[in-house]
Amino acid sequence: MSERAGYLHVHDMSVHVWEDTVEEKGIREVYGSILAGLRGRGFATRRDPDVERRWPTLAPWNHVGEKRGIEFHANTSGRHIELSFFQNVNRGPNPNSNGGRYDFDKFARLPRYMRLHAVAEVVAVLEKLRLNYGYALSAALRSSEPLGRAVLRVQEGRLDEGDALGAFNRSWSADRFVRGPDGWPAKSEFKSWPYYDRDGIELQSGDVRYARVDGRLVRGTAHPGVNGQWFLVSHGESLGSHLHAKALFRCEHPELEPRRLVLGQPERLHRELEKLTKARSYRRVAAVGATLARLESGAAA
């Protein structure tokens, strides 16, 4: 691998390559490699006819291509390469009269059947550049999740997804609180510590707990926020923000819990409990009884 100093950035449907030092000959080699990779993936490529007509000396560094409705424009100058994917199938609201290449919100305008194909093309370019040239990924793409999911998250504008602590730090700077080993606010920041969950057990940052979020049973790790509120984080995403400690509980048999609780659920649970008792289905009796007790204790609180 030819190591190069630079990084990769994704914005909407555009991939940007930035070199740390200006080296026109070297970055043109990278540009040619990108085009070769796109041809290998089935894109019909050619020089940009508009540039070739108006500025012929720039034509070798400006290209367009198309594959099954997904188009691209690529160019390089100085220490920068830009590769932008777009489409002209769906005009969408307020289209640019000059075509999809000049539209804003290119990803949002993609027909749904094209979106994953477009993400796959972006990921293929990023992986080629990362593995063959050693370019670093920008901060928005560096995470524990697969690169394809990271690209999709960025293109859909869900920048905080997968990084609950990062989202917290964007609201409260990293130096705003004394932090514990896991990066969340330390116990010393809370006058009311300790906090206890619904079962009366003291909570520690990182404890696995369950909660009902919009009626649904969810599982994650509990982390302290501000003003006595807690976050429940699963796979990096905050499932429940600003939860009271008493909303968190342990659950030994989640498979026996109702998947969702809705209005009128306590009455239905009472009726179900009677049926289960008559049927002598005692495991379900215990689970439904515990759910009902938590629900009613939560309502009382």
mmCIF file with all atom_site columns, C-alpha atoms in Angstrom, residues 50 77 131 183 205 236:
data_model
loop_
_atom_site.group_PDB
_atom_site.id
_atom_site.type_symbol
_atom_site.label_atom_id
_atom_site.label_alt_id
_atom_site.label_comp_id
_atom_site.label_asym_id
_atom_site.label_entity_id
_atom_site.label_seq_id
_atom_site.pdbx_PDB_ins_code
_atom_site.Cartn_x
_atom_site.Cartn_y
_atom_site.Cartn_z
_atom_site.occupancy
_atom_site.B_iso_or_equiv
_atom_site.pdbx_formal_charge
_atom_site.auth_seq_id
_atom_site.auth_comp_id
_atom_site.auth_asym_id
_atom_site.auth_atom_id
_atom_site.pdbx_PDB_model_num
ATOM 1 C CA . ASP A 1 50  ? -18.926 20.716 -21.113 1.00 0.00 ? 50  ASP A CA 1
ATOM 2 C CA . SER A 1 77  ? -7.377  20.289 -8.683  1.00 0.00 ? 77  SER A CA 1
ATOM 3 C CA . LEU A 1 131 ? -6.905  0.440  1.910   1.00 0.00 ? 131 LEU A CA 1
ATOM 4 C CA . GLY A 1 183 ? -16.426 9.677  29.774  1.00 0.00 ? 183 GLY A CA 1
ATOM 5 C CA . SER A 1 205 ? -22.732 4.273  35.192  1.00 0.00 ? 205 SER A CA 1
ATOM 6 C CA . GLY A 1 236 ? -24.170 3.742  20.798  1.00 0.00 ? 236 GLY A CA 1
#
